[in-house]
mmCIF file of C-alpha atoms in Angstrom:
data_model
loop_
_atom_site.group_PDB
_atom_site.id
_atom_site.type_symbol
_atom_site.label_atom_id
_atom_site.label_comp_id
_atom_site.label_asym_id
_atom_site.label_seq_id
_atom_site.Cartn_x
_atom_site.Cartn_y
_atom_site.Cartn_z
ATOM 1 C CA MET M 6 0.028 0.012 0.007
ATOM 2 C CA ALA M 7 1.451 3.320 -1.004
ATOM 3 C CA SER M 8 2.207 5.738 1.774
ATOM 4 C CA ILE M 9 0.247 9.052 1.932
ATOM 5 C CA THR M 10 2.364 12.101 2.542
ATOM 6 C CA ARG M 11 0.759 15.279 3.745
ATOM 7 C CA ARG M 12 2.639 18.500 3.081
ATOM 8 C CA TRP M 13 2.448 20.680 6.218
ATOM 9 C CA ARG M 14 2.930 24.387 5.903
ATOM 10 C CA ARG M 15 3.185 27.110 8.571
ATOM 11 C CA PHE M 16 0.942 30.008 9.273
ATOM 12 C CA MET M 17 0.386 32.855 11.842
ATOM 13 C CA ALA M 18 -2.607 35.049 12.328
ATOM 14 C CA VAL M 19 -2.911 38.420 14.110
ATOM 15 C CA GLY M 20 -5.718 40.876 14.470
ATOM 16 C CA CYS M 21 -7.016 44.072 16.029
ATOM 17 C CA SER M 22 -3.717 46.035 16.144
ATOM 18 C CA HIS M 23 -5.789 49.204 15.751
ATOM 19 C CA GLY M 24 -3.354 51.613 14.101
ATOM 20 C CA HIS M 25 -2.065 54.240 16.526
ATOM 21 C CA TYR M 26 -3.578 52.403 19.498
ATOM 22 C CA ALA M 27 -1.148 49.479 18.914
ATOM 23 C CA ASP M 28 1.398 48.523 21.545
ATOM 24 C CA LYS M 29 4.587 49.023 19.489
ATOM 25 C CA ARG M 30 6.597 46.808 21.800
ATOM 26 C CA LEU M 31 4.229 43.918 21.227
ATOM 27 C CA LEU M 32 4.213 44.508 17.457
ATOM 28 C CA LYS M 33 8.024 44.122 17.491
ATOM 29 C CA GLU M 34 7.701 40.786 19.256
ATOM 30 C CA VAL M 35 5.123 39.548 16.701
ATOM 31 C CA LEU M 36 7.393 40.583 13.838
ATOM 32 C CA ALA M 37 10.385 38.896 15.492
ATOM 33 C CA PHE M 38 8.435 35.649 15.892
ATOM 34 C CA LYS M 39 7.334 35.785 12.271
ATOM 35 C CA GLN M 40 10.989 36.002 11.227
ATOM 36 C CA ARG M 41 11.843 32.898 13.384
ATOM 37 C CA TRP M 42 8.744 30.919 12.425
ATOM 38 C CA ALA M 43 8.953 31.787 8.696
ATOM 39 C CA PRO M 44 5.228 31.004 7.898
ATOM 40 C CA GLN M 45 4.026 30.524 4.277
ATOM 41 C CA GLN M 46 0.682 32.153 5.202
ATOM 42 C CA VAL M 47 0.523 35.328 7.249
ATOM 43 C CA ILE M 48 -2.999 36.642 8.125
ATOM 44 C CA HIS M 49 -4.140 39.875 9.538
ATOM 45 C CA LEU M 50 -7.711 39.343 10.750
ATOM 46 C CA GLY M 51 -8.785 42.963 10.599
ATOM 47 C CA ASP M 52 -8.967 46.202 12.493
ATOM 48 C CA ALA M 53 -5.463 47.070 11.406
ATOM 49 C CA ILE M 54 -6.562 50.700 11.450
ATOM 50 C CA ASP M 55 -8.849 52.152 14.135
ATOM 51 C CA LEU M 56 -10.574 55.033 12.312
ATOM 52 C CA ALA M 57 -12.093 56.288 15.536
ATOM 53 C CA CYS M 58 -13.348 59.514 14.043
ATOM 54 C CA PHE M 59 -15.524 57.509 11.593
ATOM 55 C CA ARG M 60 -17.354 55.505 14.191
ATOM 56 C CA SER M 61 -21.038 56.159 14.518
ATOM 57 C CA GLY M 62 -20.891 57.333 18.119
ATOM 58 C CA ALA M 63 -18.001 59.750 17.557
ATOM 59 C CA ILE M 64 -19.970 62.891 16.936
ATOM 60 C CA ASN M 65 -19.319 65.550 19.570
ATOM 61 C CA THR M 66 -16.734 63.338 21.372
ATOM 62 C CA LYS M 67 -12.952 63.495 21.503
ATOM 63 C CA ASP M 68 -12.841 60.967 18.672
ATOM 64 C CA ASP M 69 -14.761 63.343 16.403
ATOM 65 C CA ALA M 70 -11.841 65.781 16.517
ATOM 66 C CA THR M 71 -9.098 63.106 16.069
ATOM 67 C CA ASP M 72 -6.991 63.492 12.928
ATOM 68 C CA PRO M 73 -6.942 60.030 11.293
ATOM 69 C CA THR M 74 -3.557 60.568 9.532
ATOM 70 C CA ALA M 75 -1.317 59.106 12.302
ATOM 71 C CA ASP M 76 -3.763 56.224 12.832
ATOM 72 C CA ILE M 77 -3.784 55.338 9.119
ATOM 73 C CA GLU M 78 0.005 55.587 8.709
ATOM 74 C CA SER M 79 0.609 53.477 11.915
ATOM 75 C CA GLY M 80 -1.745 50.813 10.607
ATOM 76 C CA LEU M 81 -0.268 50.768 7.120
ATOM 77 C CA LEU M 82 3.297 50.682 8.540
ATOM 78 C CA PHE M 83 2.565 47.614 10.473
ATOM 79 C CA LEU M 84 0.919 45.924 7.541
ATOM 80 C CA SER M 85 4.027 46.724 5.351
ATOM 81 C CA GLN M 86 6.216 45.158 8.030
ATOM 82 C CA LEU M 87 3.973 42.120 8.543
ATOM 83 C CA LYS M 88 3.533 41.519 4.803
ATOM 84 C CA PRO M 89 0.275 39.508 5.100
ATOM 85 C CA THR M 90 -0.837 37.059 2.491
ATOM 86 C CA LEU M 91 -4.462 37.770 3.540
ATOM 87 C CA TYR M 92 -5.856 40.937 5.024
ATOM 88 C CA PHE M 93 -9.463 41.026 6.299
ATOM 89 C CA PHE M 94 -11.366 44.193 6.630
ATOM 90 C CA GLY M 95 -12.754 44.328 10.212
ATOM 91 C CA ASN M 96 -15.681 46.263 11.457
ATOM 92 C CA HIS M 97 -13.357 49.353 11.872
ATOM 93 C CA GLU M 98 -12.262 49.325 8.206
ATOM 94 C CA ALA M 99 -15.877 48.630 7.237
ATOM 95 C CA ARG M 100 -16.661 52.061 8.493
ATOM 96 C CA LEU M 101 -15.110 53.387 5.306
ATOM 97 C CA THR M 102 -17.133 51.200 2.977
ATOM 98 C CA GLN M 103 -20.354 52.269 4.774
ATOM 99 C CA LEU M 104 -19.457 55.990 4.633
ATOM 100 C CA MET M 105 -18.459 55.884 0.991
ATOM 101 C CA GLN M 106 -22.180 56.056 0.388
ATOM 102 C CA HIS M 107 -22.787 58.911 2.833
ATOM 103 C CA PRO M 108 -25.231 61.673 1.697
ATOM 104 C CA ARG M 109 -22.701 64.361 2.650
ATOM 105 C CA ALA M 110 -20.182 64.557 -0.238
ATOM 106 C CA ILE M 111 -17.248 65.631 1.936
ATOM 107 C CA VAL M 112 -17.657 62.520 4.168
ATOM 108 C CA ALA M 113 -18.104 60.114 1.218
ATOM 109 C CA CYS M 114 -15.096 61.613 -0.569
ATOM 110 C CA LEU M 115 -12.828 61.308 2.423
ATOM 111 C CA ALA M 116 -13.948 57.762 3.135
ATOM 112 C CA THR M 117 -13.359 56.775 -0.501
ATOM 113 C CA ARG M 118 -9.862 58.317 -0.588
ATOM 114 C CA ILE M 119 -8.726 56.559 2.604
ATOM 115 C CA HIS M 120 -10.232 53.239 1.304
ATOM 116 C CA GLU M 121 -8.252 53.631 -1.929
ATOM 117 C CA GLN M 122 -5.098 54.516 0.013
ATOM 118 C CA ILE M 123 -5.370 51.309 2.074
ATOM 119 C CA LEU M 124 -5.877 49.088 -1.039
ATOM 120 C CA SER M 125 -2.986 50.757 -2.844
ATOM 121 C CA ARG M 126 -0.576 50.016 0.005
ATOM 122 C CA VAL M 127 -1.522 46.385 0.561
ATOM 123 C CA SER M 128 -0.137 43.809 -1.875
ATOM 124 C CA CYS M 129 -2.263 40.838 -0.965
ATOM 125 C CA GLU M 130 -5.895 39.670 -1.106
ATOM 126 C CA VAL M 131 -8.137 42.008 0.868
ATOM 127 C CA VAL M 132 -11.295 40.243 2.146
ATOM 128 C CA GLY M 133 -14.395 42.363 2.673
ATOM 129 C CA TYR M 134 -16.311 42.523 5.933
ATOM 130 C CA ASN M 135 -19.192 40.189 5.243
ATOM 131 C CA PHE M 136 -20.535 37.504 7.490
ATOM 132 C CA GLN M 137 -21.483 35.188 4.515
ATOM 133 C CA HIS M 138 -18.444 35.660 2.373
ATOM 134 C CA GLY M 139 -15.722 37.100 4.577
ATOM 135 C CA TRP M 140 -13.982 33.782 5.353
ATOM 136 C CA ARG M 141 -10.969 32.068 3.918
ATOM 137 C CA ARG M 142 -9.913 28.486 4.577
ATOM 138 C CA LEU M 143 -6.524 26.898 5.448
ATOM 139 C CA GLY M 144 -6.712 23.181 5.975
ATOM 140 C CA ASP M 145 -9.895 22.598 7.980
ATOM 141 C CA ALA M 146 -9.908 26.058 9.589
ATOM 142 C CA LEU M 147 -11.916 29.142 8.507
ATOM 143 C CA PHE M 148 -10.347 32.490 9.116
ATOM 144 C CA GLY M 149 -12.337 35.756 9.396
ATOM 145 C CA HIS M 150 -12.592 38.992 11.381
ATOM 146 C CA GLY M 151 -15.521 37.997 13.542
ATOM 147 C CA TYR M 152 -19.044 39.501 13.844
ATOM 148 C CA MET M 153 -20.719 38.486 17.138
ATOM 149 C CA VAL M 154 -19.823 40.057 20.475
ATOM 150 C CA ASN M 155 -21.740 38.071 23.145
ATOM 151 C CA GLU M 156 -19.957 36.171 25.908
ATOM 152 C CA GLN M 157 -20.121 32.901 23.946
ATOM 153 C CA ALA M 158 -19.219 34.486 20.628
ATOM 154 C CA VAL M 159 -16.060 32.318 20.001
ATOM 155 C CA ARG M 160 -18.257 29.196 20.356
ATOM 156 C CA ASP M 161 -21.024 30.727 18.374
ATOM 157 C CA HIS M 162 -18.799 31.586 15.475
ATOM 158 C CA ALA M 163 -17.584 28.003 15.207
ATOM 159 C CA GLU M 164 -21.139 26.634 15.330
ATOM 160 C CA ALA M 165 -22.330 29.110 12.787
ATOM 161 C CA VAL M 166 -19.676 28.828 10.076
ATOM 162 C CA CYS M 167 -18.094 25.350 10.391
ATOM 163 C CA GLY M 168 -19.164 22.426 8.274
ATOM 164 C CA ASP M 169 -18.356 20.825 4.897
ATOM 165 C CA GLY M 170 -14.976 19.627 6.154
ATOM 166 C CA ALA M 171 -14.120 22.793 8.137
ATOM 167 C CA ASN M 172 -14.323 22.290 11.873
ATOM 168 C CA LYS M 173 -12.290 25.299 13.205
ATOM 169 C CA ALA M 174 -12.987 29.009 13.132
ATOM 170 C CA VAL M 175 -10.335 31.640 13.890
ATOM 171 C CA ILE M 176 -11.361 35.215 14.539
ATOM 172 C CA ALA M 177 -10.155 38.476 16.192
ATOM 173 C CA HIS M 178 -12.796 41.127 16.982
ATOM 174 C CA LEU M 179 -13.391 40.208 20.709
ATOM 175 C CA HIS M 180 -9.964 41.300 21.960
ATOM 176 C CA ARG M 181 -9.530 38.218 24.140
ATOM 177 C CA VAL M 182 -7.379 35.108 23.631
ATOM 178 C CA THR M 183 -9.845 32.336 23.878
ATOM 179 C CA GLN M 184 -10.623 28.752 22.661
ATOM 180 C CA ALA M 185 -14.123 27.327 22.915
ATOM 181 C CA GLU M 186 -15.793 24.072 21.810
ATOM 182 C CA GLY M 187 -19.013 24.010 19.710
ATOM 183 C CA ARG M 188 -22.108 21.973 20.433
ATOM 184 C CA ASN M 189 -22.997 20.120 17.267
ATOM 185 C CA ARG M 190 -22.084 16.861 15.538
ATOM 186 C CA HIS M 191 -19.208 18.539 13.566
ATOM 187 C CA HIS M 192 -17.353 19.046 16.855
ATOM 188 C CA PRO M 193 -16.247 22.579 15.860
ATOM 189 C CA THR M 194 -13.711 24.614 17.804
ATOM 190 C CA GLY M 195 -13.506 28.340 17.828
ATOM 191 C CA TYR M 196 -10.332 30.438 18.452
ATOM 192 C CA CYS M 197 -9.941 34.097 19.150
ATOM 193 C CA VAL M 198 -6.431 35.608 18.717
ATOM 194 C CA GLY M 199 -6.921 38.516 21.065
ATOM 195 C CA TRP M 200 -5.622 42.001 20.142
ATOM 196 C CA LEU M 201 -2.296 43.939 20.028
ATOM 197 C CA GLY M 202 -3.407 47.337 21.272
ATOM 198 C CA ASP M 203 -3.024 49.350 24.490
ATOM 199 C CA SER M 204 -6.083 49.564 26.619
ATOM 200 C CA GLU M 205 -4.909 52.803 28.269
ATOM 201 C CA LYS M 206 -5.189 54.568 24.929
ATOM 202 C CA THR M 207 -8.686 53.419 23.940
ATOM 203 C CA GLU M 208 -10.828 55.756 26.029
ATOM 204 C CA TYR M 209 -14.056 54.936 24.232
ATOM 205 C CA ALA M 210 -13.970 51.421 25.772
ATOM 206 C CA ALA M 211 -12.599 52.321 29.228
ATOM 207 C CA ASN M 212 -15.921 52.202 31.044
ATOM 208 C CA ARG M 213 -17.133 48.892 29.663
ATOM 209 C CA ARG M 214 -16.872 45.940 31.972
ATOM 210 C CA ALA M 215 -16.107 43.646 29.041
ATOM 211 C CA THR M 216 -12.882 45.568 28.510
ATOM 212 C CA THR M 217 -11.430 44.059 31.658
ATOM 213 C CA SER M 218 -11.489 40.609 29.857
ATOM 214 C CA TRP M 219 -9.343 41.744 26.938
ATOM 215 C CA SER M 220 -6.012 39.972 26.403
ATOM 216 C CA ARG M 221 -3.267 40.287 23.830
ATOM 217 C CA GLY M 222 -1.951 37.557 21.595
ATOM 218 C CA PHE M 223 -1.975 35.855 18.218
ATOM 219 C CA ALA M 224 -2.331 32.444 16.656
ATOM 220 C CA TRP M 225 0.292 30.285 14.891
ATOM 221 C CA GLY M 226 0.489 26.707 13.665
ATOM 222 C CA GLU M 227 0.557 24.390 10.694
ATOM 223 C CA PHE M 228 -1.902 23.311 8.033
ATOM 224 C CA CYS M 229 -2.110 20.732 5.257
ATOM 225 C CA ASP M 230 -4.832 20.178 2.648
ATOM 226 C CA ASN M 231 -7.404 18.924 5.164
ATOM 227 C CA GLU M 232 -6.228 19.760 8.614
ATOM 228 C CA THR M 233 -4.911 22.649 10.663
ATOM 229 C CA VAL M 234 -3.131 22.653 14.009
ATOM 230 C CA ILE M 235 -3.581 25.917 15.913
ATOM 231 C CA TRP M 236 -1.709 27.313 18.948
ATOM 232 C CA LEU M 237 -2.674 30.490 20.680
ATOM 233 C CA ALA M 238 0.070 32.707 22.075
ATOM 234 C CA LYS M 239 -1.104 34.835 25.090
ATOM 235 C CA GLU M 240 0.812 37.622 26.652
ATOM 236 C CA THR M 241 2.341 36.642 30.069
ATOM 237 C CA GLN M 242 2.144 38.724 33.225
ATOM 238 C CA ALA M 243 5.591 39.993 32.391
ATOM 239 C CA GLY M 244 4.312 41.367 29.028
ATOM 240 C CA LYS M 245 6.097 38.826 26.933
ATOM 241 C CA PHE M 246 5.117 35.913 24.721
ATOM 242 C CA ARG M 247 6.525 32.557 25.877
ATOM 243 C CA LEU M 248 7.151 30.616 22.614
ATOM 244 C CA PRO M 249 9.020 27.451 21.801
ATOM 245 C CA VAL M 250 10.598 28.964 18.714
#
């Protein structure tokens, strides 16, 4: 009987770096790990840029007066250093696509220009923010930004999107490093990679209890044609990542 050889390849996935809200020290650690691990697939799961002044609740707040230039440049700089093979628009980047249709021409024009600026600076596939179609598969894992925000959202994403040979779902969005098992016959598993930002800088989330559950990290592992092995790296109390490579 002929032996079956499966070719395993490496990947890493980060998300929610949030432009000028990113912790630059952690970004350096992520980039150093990428160099050591040398993955064939590098994924940014979205919210690479924060775009606080474009959020719906920003009117008449501090965010409303925030110049987005530094935020955009910080986000694009990290993307240029990370060199992703896949970049997902998260709900923060999706603010631009929504406002491109704004009835005020000045708002629509600015959103369109920033959207074009991002696309011109990223040399990989950009996946739109869409629950039905905003997923890409490696092995038996589906990767996407994430859409639900309830306490069981990691599990719920896995139950909602897995099937047809995919039994893992990897998201960002929730800002907490988490793994959760689904409750159906496909035995799906959900993973959240956490975030890479600095909570002290994100004033708009400071008074939410859920913010206390945020944790910082990323995912890495290996995949072949029909299987994916996923490890979650979570920041230690010393503010480092303990990694075997």
